[in-house]
GROMACS .gro file of C-alpha atoms in nm:
model
  355
    1MET     CA    1   2.691  -2.430   4.302
    2ASN     CA    2   2.340  -2.308   4.231
    3ASN     CA    3   2.373  -2.012   3.993
    4GLN     CA    4   2.005  -1.925   4.016
    5LEU     CA    5   1.962  -1.598   4.205
    6ASN     CA    6   1.730  -1.604   4.502
    7ARG     CA    7   1.504  -1.311   4.574
    8ARG     CA    8   1.749  -1.132   4.805
    9GLU     CA    9   2.031  -1.161   4.549
   10PHE     CA   10   1.800  -1.038   4.274
   11MET     CA   11   1.702  -0.734   4.479
   12LYS     CA   12   2.067  -0.659   4.539
   13ASN     CA   13   2.172  -0.702   4.177
   14THR     CA   14   1.893  -0.485   4.046
   15GLY     CA   15   1.991  -0.218   4.291
   16VAL     CA   16   1.672  -0.176   4.492
   17LEU     CA   17   1.760   0.091   4.744
   18ALA     CA   18   1.703   0.082   5.116
   19GLY     CA   19   1.656   0.457   5.127
   20ALA     CA   20   1.607   0.762   4.911
   21GLY     CA   21   1.882   0.933   4.715
   22MET     CA   22   1.962   1.099   4.387
   23ILE     CA   23   1.990   0.866   4.088
   24ARG     CA   24   2.279   0.930   3.851
   25GLY     CA   25   2.269   0.860   3.476
   26THR     CA   26   1.959   1.062   3.391
   27SER     CA   27   1.945   1.383   3.194
   28LYS     CA   28   1.766   1.552   3.485
   29PRO     CA   29   1.810   1.474   3.856
   30VAL     CA   30   1.526   1.261   3.990
   31MET     CA   31   1.448   1.207   4.356
   32PRO     CA   32   1.301   0.858   4.375
   33LYS     CA   33   1.069   0.725   4.639
   34VAL     CA   34   1.209   0.481   4.891
   35GLY     CA   35   1.293   0.156   4.716
   36GLU     CA   36   1.286   0.293   4.360
   37VAL     CA   37   1.560   0.268   4.102
   38ILE     CA   38   1.516   0.497   3.802
   39ILE     CA   39   1.724   0.474   3.485
   40GLY     CA   40   1.716   0.633   3.141
   41HIS     CA   41   1.724   0.982   2.994
   42ASN     CA   42   1.507   1.258   2.852
   43SER     CA   43   1.162   1.135   2.743
   44HIS     CA   44   1.235   0.768   2.817
   45ARG     CA   45   1.297   0.710   3.188
   46TYR     CA   46   1.200   0.393   3.368
   47LYS     CA   47   1.152   0.251   3.716
   48VAL     CA   48   1.290  -0.098   3.778
   49VAL     CA   49   1.013  -0.338   3.884
   50ALA     CA   50   1.190  -0.552   4.142
   51GLY     CA   51   1.120  -0.924   4.142
   52TRP     CA   52   0.917  -0.934   3.821
   53GLY     CA   53   0.884  -1.274   3.655
   54ILE     CA   54   1.092  -1.474   3.904
   55LEU     CA   55   0.983  -1.838   3.894
   56ASP     CA   56   1.062  -2.158   4.079
   57ALA     CA   57   1.391  -2.255   3.914
   58GLY     CA   58   1.338  -2.618   4.012
   59LYS     CA   59   1.020  -2.636   3.808
   60ASN     CA   60   1.071  -2.370   3.541
   61PRO     CA   61   1.442  -2.300   3.497
   62VAL     CA   62   1.597  -2.075   3.235
   63ASN     CA   63   1.945  -2.066   3.092
   64ASP     CA   64   1.999  -1.781   2.848
   65CYS     CA   65   1.682  -1.572   2.813
   66HIS     CA   66   1.706  -1.464   2.451
   67GLU     CA   67   1.396  -1.294   2.313
   68MET     CA   68   1.037  -1.198   2.395
   69VAL     CA   69   0.721  -1.116   2.197
   70GLU     CA   70   0.352  -1.055   2.279
   71ASP     CA   71   0.054  -1.236   2.131
   72ALA     CA   72  -0.293  -1.100   2.057
   73LYS     CA   73  -0.414  -1.206   2.402
   74GLY     CA   74  -0.149  -0.992   2.573
   75ARG     CA   75   0.063  -1.289   2.678
   76LEU     CA   76   0.439  -1.237   2.687
   77ILE     CA   77   0.618  -1.525   2.516
   78MET     CA   78   0.989  -1.574   2.583
   79CYS     CA   79   1.239  -1.825   2.449
   80THR     CA   80   1.528  -1.976   2.643
   81ASN     CA   81   1.778  -2.245   2.553
   82GLU     CA   82   1.681  -2.445   2.863
   83THR     CA   83   1.518  -2.758   2.722
   84LYS     CA   84   1.305  -2.821   3.028
   85ASN     CA   85   1.084  -2.538   2.898
   86ASN     CA   86   1.209  -2.359   2.587
   87ILE     CA   87   0.905  -2.132   2.571
   88VAL     CA   88   0.796  -1.952   2.889
   89ILE     CA   89   0.470  -1.754   2.878
   90TYR     CA   90   0.394  -1.475   3.128
   91ASP     CA   91   0.116  -1.230   3.185
   92LYS     CA   92   0.221  -0.868   3.232
   93SER     CA   93   0.221  -0.897   3.610
   94GLY     CA   94   0.494  -1.161   3.584
   95LYS     CA   95   0.269  -1.460   3.655
   96LEU     CA   96   0.354  -1.782   3.472
   97LEU     CA   97   0.077  -1.886   3.233
   98ASP     CA   98   0.224  -2.174   3.036
   99THR     CA   99   0.541  -2.342   2.911
  100TRP     CA  100   0.624  -2.571   2.624
  101GLY     CA  101   0.915  -2.696   2.416
  102THR     CA  102   1.191  -2.940   2.506
  103THR     CA  103   1.368  -2.984   2.171
  104TYR     CA  104   1.527  -2.643   2.108
  105PRO     CA  105   1.875  -2.653   2.265
  106GLY     CA  106   1.980  -2.344   2.071
  107ALA     CA  107   1.658  -2.141   2.096
  108HIS     CA  108   1.773  -1.788   2.018
  109GLY     CA  109   1.551  -1.585   1.785
  110LEU     CA  110   1.176  -1.546   1.835
  111THR     CA  111   0.938  -1.368   1.597
  112ILE     CA  112   0.557  -1.354   1.608
  113PHE     CA  113   0.345  -1.272   1.304
  114ASN     CA  114  -0.009  -1.289   1.169
  115GLU     CA  115  -0.116  -1.512   0.884
  116GLY     CA  116  -0.473  -1.576   0.777
  117GLY     CA  117  -0.618  -1.449   1.104
  118GLU     CA  118  -0.390  -1.670   1.315
  119GLN     CA  119  -0.061  -1.601   1.488
  120PHE     CA  120   0.255  -1.806   1.445
  121LEU     CA  121   0.610  -1.810   1.579
  122LEU     CA  122   0.946  -1.841   1.409
  123ILE     CA  123   1.215  -1.992   1.633
  124CYS     CA  124   1.579  -1.965   1.531
  125ASP     CA  125   1.766  -2.259   1.681
  126ASN     CA  126   2.137  -2.212   1.628
  127ALA     CA  127   2.221  -2.557   1.768
  128ARG     CA  128   1.983  -2.731   1.527
  129HIS     CA  129   2.085  -2.500   1.239
  130GLN     CA  130   1.719  -2.444   1.159
  131VAL     CA  131   1.436  -2.193   1.163
  132ILE     CA  132   1.115  -2.355   1.285
  133LYS     CA  133   0.764  -2.220   1.228
  134THR     CA  134   0.517  -2.321   1.499
  135ASP     CA  135   0.172  -2.225   1.617
  136LEU     CA  136   0.135  -2.066   1.960
  137LYS     CA  137   0.099  -2.408   2.125
  138GLY     CA  138   0.422  -2.541   1.975
  139LYS     CA  139   0.292  -2.745   1.683
  140VAL     CA  140   0.556  -2.743   1.408
  141ILE     CA  141   0.430  -2.611   1.073
  142PHE     CA  142   0.754  -2.626   0.874
  143LYS     CA  143   1.131  -2.598   0.908
  144ILE     CA  144   1.382  -2.394   0.710
  145GLU     CA  145   1.700  -2.596   0.678
  146TYR     CA  146   2.043  -2.464   0.581
  147PRO     CA  147   2.011  -2.266   0.255
  148LYS     CA  148   2.193  -2.488   0.008
  149GLU     CA  149   1.994  -2.315  -0.270
  150THR     CA  150   2.220  -2.013  -0.229
  151GLY     CA  151   2.526  -2.195  -0.356
  152VAL     CA  152   2.737  -2.051  -0.073
  153TYR     CA  153   2.664  -2.312   0.197
  154ASP     CA  154   2.822  -2.657   0.187
  155ALA     CA  155   2.692  -2.802   0.514
  156PRO     CA  156   2.427  -2.737   0.781
  157ASN     CA  157   2.680  -2.626   1.042
  158GLN     CA  158   2.764  -2.320   0.832
  159PHE     CA  159   2.409  -2.194   0.896
  160VAL     CA  160   2.367  -2.058   1.250
  161PRO     CA  161   2.054  -1.838   1.240
  162THR     CA  162   2.001  -1.581   1.511
  163GLU     CA  163   1.691  -1.384   1.407
  164THR     CA  164   1.403  -1.353   1.161
  165ALA     CA  165   1.168  -1.080   1.045
  166VAL     CA  166   0.844  -1.108   0.849
  167ASN     CA  167   0.717  -0.858   0.593
  168PRO     CA  168   0.353  -0.800   0.698
  169LYS     CA  169   0.249  -0.717   0.341
  170ASN     CA  170   0.340  -1.045   0.174
  171GLY     CA  171   0.467  -1.276   0.447
  172ASP     CA  172   0.825  -1.290   0.318
  173ILE     CA  173   1.067  -1.418   0.582
  174TYR     CA  174   1.413  -1.269   0.630
  175VAL     CA  175   1.661  -1.488   0.817
  176ALA     CA  176   1.977  -1.337   0.970
  177ASP     CA  177   2.260  -1.591   0.978
  178GLY     CA  178   2.431  -1.392   1.251
  179TYR     CA  179   2.648  -1.666   1.401
  180GLY     CA  180   2.716  -1.840   1.072
  181SER     CA  181   2.814  -1.712   0.728
  182GLN     CA  182   2.668  -1.362   0.778
  183TYR     CA  183   2.409  -1.367   0.501
  184ILE     CA  184   2.052  -1.242   0.509
  185ILE     CA  185   1.838  -1.502   0.334
  186GLN     CA  186   1.493  -1.410   0.203
  187TYR     CA  187   1.215  -1.669   0.173
  188ASP     CA  188   0.850  -1.649   0.080
  189ALA     CA  189   0.574  -1.722   0.332
  190LYS     CA  190   0.600  -2.097   0.258
  191GLY     CA  191   0.971  -2.105   0.329
  192ARG     CA  192   1.083  -2.113  -0.034
  193TYR     CA  193   1.414  -1.943  -0.112
  194ILE     CA  194   1.406  -1.608  -0.295
  195ARG     CA  195   1.750  -1.447  -0.259
  196HIS     CA  196   2.041  -1.381  -0.027
  197PHE     CA  197   2.272  -1.087   0.031
  198GLY     CA  198   2.543  -0.970   0.265
  199GLY     CA  199   2.815  -1.208   0.372
  200ALA     CA  200   3.107  -1.179   0.611
  201SER     CA  201   3.371  -0.909   0.635
  202ASN     CA  202   3.604  -0.849   0.928
  203GLU     CA  203   3.663  -0.494   0.805
  204TYR     CA  204   3.375  -0.248   0.790
  205THR     CA  205   3.198  -0.275   0.452
  206ASP     CA  206   2.860  -0.114   0.382
  207ASP     CA  207   2.691  -0.419   0.235
  208LYS     CA  208   2.855  -0.692   0.447
  209PHE     CA  209   2.845  -0.786   0.813
  210ASN     CA  210   3.043  -0.888   1.117
  211CYS     CA  211   2.761  -1.049   1.319
  212CYS     CA  212   2.429  -0.968   1.148
  213HIS     CA  213   2.259  -1.062   1.472
  214GLY     CA  214   1.914  -0.907   1.414
  215VAL     CA  215   1.678  -0.795   1.139
  216LEU     CA  216   1.360  -0.583   1.131
  217VAL     CA  217   1.113  -0.489   0.860
  218ASP     CA  218   1.084  -0.116   0.936
  219THR     CA  219   0.730  -0.013   0.840
  220ARG     CA  220   0.734   0.345   0.971
  221ASP     CA  221   0.743   0.471   0.612
  222LYS     CA  222   0.436   0.278   0.504
  223ALA     CA  223   0.489   0.352   0.135
  224ASN     CA  224   0.851   0.241   0.144
  225PRO     CA  225   0.929  -0.023   0.409
  226THR     CA  226   1.294  -0.118   0.450
  227LEU     CA  227   1.515  -0.354   0.647
  228LEU     CA  228   1.714  -0.258   0.956
  229ILE     CA  229   1.993  -0.510   1.010
  230THR     CA  230   2.241  -0.540   1.294
  231ASP     CA  231   2.616  -0.528   1.229
  232ARG     CA  232   2.700  -0.592   1.592
  233MET     CA  233   3.079  -0.608   1.596
  234ASN     CA  234   3.085  -0.282   1.400
  235ASN     CA  235   2.852  -0.116   1.655
  236CYS     CA  236   2.582  -0.018   1.407
  237TRP     CA  237   2.251  -0.086   1.240
  238LYS     CA  238   2.233  -0.077   0.860
  239ARG     CA  239   1.935   0.002   0.640
  240PHE     CA  240   1.868  -0.198   0.322
  241THR     CA  241   1.590  -0.217   0.067
  242LEU     CA  242   1.363  -0.521   0.088
  243ASP     CA  243   1.559  -0.677  -0.198
  244GLY     CA  244   1.895  -0.631  -0.028
  245LYS     CA  245   2.045  -0.307  -0.155
  246PHE     CA  246   2.239  -0.103   0.102
  247LEU     CA  247   2.094   0.240   0.187
  248THR     CA  248   2.263   0.386   0.495
  249VAL     CA  249   2.424   0.311   0.831
  250TYR     CA  250   2.353   0.429   1.187
  251HIS     CA  251   2.667   0.418   1.399
  252LEU     CA  252   2.628   0.343   1.771
  253PRO     CA  253   2.984   0.381   1.902
  254GLY     CA  254   3.071   0.155   2.193
  255THR     CA  255   2.742  -0.035   2.169
  256TYR     CA  256   2.731  -0.403   2.074
  257ILE     CA  257   2.367  -0.391   1.977
  258CYS     CA  258   2.132  -0.688   1.926
  259ARG     CA  259   1.813  -0.684   1.721
  260PRO     CA  260   1.618  -0.366   1.640
  261VAL     CA  261   1.265  -0.366   1.784
  262LEU     CA  262   1.001  -0.129   1.649
  263HIS     CA  263   0.743   0.040   1.875
  264GLY     CA  264   0.553   0.336   1.733
  265ASP     CA  265   0.802   0.590   1.601
  266TYR     CA  266   1.086   0.451   1.813
  267VAL     CA  267   1.335   0.170   1.769
  268PHE     CA  268   1.465  -0.010   2.079
  269GLY     CA  269   1.769  -0.232   2.111
  270ALA     CA  270   1.949  -0.430   2.377
  271ALA     CA  271   2.325  -0.398   2.397
  272PHE     CA  272   2.459  -0.725   2.531
  273ARG     CA  273   2.782  -0.544   2.610
  274SER     CA  274   2.953  -0.211   2.566
  275GLY     CA  275   3.305  -0.123   2.462
  276ASP     CA  276   3.440  -0.101   2.815
  277SER     CA  277   3.783  -0.249   2.874
  278SER     CA  278   3.615  -0.511   3.091
  279TRP     CA  279   3.303  -0.604   2.900
  280ASN     CA  280   3.157  -0.841   3.158
  281ASN     CA  281   2.813  -0.723   3.281
  282SER     CA  282   2.844  -0.404   3.074
  283GLY     CA  283   2.514  -0.408   2.884
  284TYR     CA  284   2.236  -0.150   2.858
  285ILE     CA  285   1.936  -0.047   2.646
  286GLN     CA  286   1.912   0.209   2.368
  287VAL     CA  287   1.610   0.404   2.242
  288LEU     CA  288   1.622   0.578   1.902
  289ASP     CA  289   1.363   0.822   1.767
  290LYS     CA  290   1.212   0.839   1.418
  291ASN     CA  291   1.526   1.017   1.295
  292MET     CA  292   1.740   0.731   1.430
  293LYS     CA  293   1.887   0.955   1.698
  294VAL     CA  294   1.956   0.803   2.040
  295VAL     CA  295   1.733   0.976   2.296
  296SER     CA  296   1.783   0.747   2.596
  297THR     CA  297   2.026   0.479   2.712
  298PRO     CA  298   1.883   0.311   3.023
  299GLY     CA  299   2.173   0.162   3.215
  300GLY     CA  300   2.425   0.349   3.000
  301SER     CA  301   2.584   0.689   2.964
  302VAL     CA  302   2.389   0.997   2.858
  303PRO     CA  303   2.360   1.002   2.475
  304THR     CA  304   2.563   1.300   2.356
  305TYR     CA  305   2.596   1.435   2.003
  306LYS     CA  306   2.875   1.661   1.881
  307ASP     CA  307   2.837   1.811   1.534
  308GLY     CA  308   2.562   1.558   1.471
  309VAL     CA  309   2.777   1.258   1.565
  310LEU     CA  310   2.689   1.030   1.857
  311GLN     CA  311   2.977   1.006   2.101
  312ARG     CA  312   3.100   0.671   2.229
  313GLN     CA  313   2.878   0.526   2.500
  314HIS     CA  314   2.946   0.298   2.794
  315LYS     CA  315   2.771   0.145   3.091
  316ASP     CA  316   2.684   0.403   3.357
  317ASP     CA  317   2.467   0.237   3.618
  318PRO     CA  318   2.561   0.244   3.988
  319HIS     CA  319   2.278  -0.001   4.059
  320ASN     CA  320   2.400  -0.261   3.809
  321VAL     CA  321   2.048  -0.329   3.684
  322PHE     CA  322   2.165  -0.519   3.375
  323MET     CA  323   2.425  -0.780   3.300
  324HIS     CA  324   2.390  -0.876   2.933
  325PRO     CA  325   2.057  -0.761   2.783
  326HIS     CA  326   1.967  -0.957   2.471
  327ASP     CA  327   1.627  -0.822   2.368
  328VAL     CA  328   1.367  -0.555   2.445
  329TYR     CA  329   0.991  -0.589   2.429
  330VAL     CA  330   0.772  -0.277   2.466
  331ASP     CA  331   0.409  -0.324   2.572
  332SER     CA  332   0.105  -0.104   2.509
  333ASP     CA  333   0.168   0.086   2.834
  334GLU     CA  334   0.524   0.173   2.719
  335ASN     CA  335   0.678  -0.059   2.979
  336ILE     CA  336   0.971  -0.267   2.862
  337TYR     CA  337   1.088  -0.622   2.934
  338ILE     CA  338   1.448  -0.734   2.896
  339PRO     CA  339   1.557  -1.098   2.862
  340GLN     CA  340   1.929  -1.141   2.928
  341TRP     CA  341   2.201  -1.368   2.791
  342ASN     CA  342   2.476  -1.517   3.009
  343SER     CA  343   2.331  -1.359   3.321
  344GLN     CA  344   2.341  -1.628   3.591
  345LYS     CA  345   2.017  -1.789   3.474
  346THR     CA  346   1.812  -1.490   3.584
  347TYR     CA  347   1.460  -1.418   3.465
  348PRO     CA  348   1.368  -1.108   3.257
  349ILE     CA  349   1.371  -0.756   3.396
  350LYS     CA  350   1.071  -0.525   3.370
  351LEU     CA  351   1.103  -0.147   3.350
  352GLU     CA  352   0.798   0.070   3.411
  353ARG     CA  353   0.781   0.379   3.191
  354LEU     CA  354   0.761   0.709   3.379
  355ALA     CA  355   0.538   0.987   3.248
   0.00000   0.00000   0.00000
């Protein structure tokens, strides 16, 4: 059976309406135009752009669409674990510009960064148990193998990296071993080991993790940058110093959140699922302000605080826009793009920001 959605199925699954009506799940009622689907709350509401980025699956298939970044030319670069084209490059209209990569069966994490006036990528491949630095055309610069220098890893298969972050001040690389031994490993810009911290705990512990799926160097406080790290099974993000000391936690009840993504004063995250009794196709997006308060949950329930505590959230989307969002990219026009995991080999979804 061909699992790739055709255009009609995509339109149905993203909930493009045949007529006008009132959209639920927003903080204020919105009367959309014919054919529009609007999701989100408060200051961050979005219109679903139907059909964006759909390609010929025979020529350019995807499997899991994991993460997306933008280069200096405005190209949107996405990784997928489909080895016919691990890297898929779009323009913002959804047109295919280029593809490359056939040797990344576990392509999962994707980070772009500047170094010496040039841009590079870091690819986390959790099937190869490696982090690979490449240029934007796919040339391999170096590989980070399993971190035997730590003394806590005995074999490569214990290292299953999911995400990286780069400190823009000195080029240090932070690797989140989110599907492996649950450590954050810090390297210098050349890939040389500096330190590690964290580790696994099935019970909630401030300085340990149960799926440290994502990591971000949070530069909003320019004088004092810190790390935001996912603790996905505990429904939270945790803040650490750059040398690995725990600072605080931000609880996101009901939300199995992926990596934190910084855009201006806001942090965005994709929830690949929520805490619903049936978690299949239960994902949504979260938007947090500079105070780390949830202001919008596109595809999810209205964010509600009682006595300063965020109440448990869940999927609330009659149009079923999302299945399992895995990442969020925000462009210069405040539009967002969502690659999805385990979502019937569908291409990314674009949401257009409403004023």
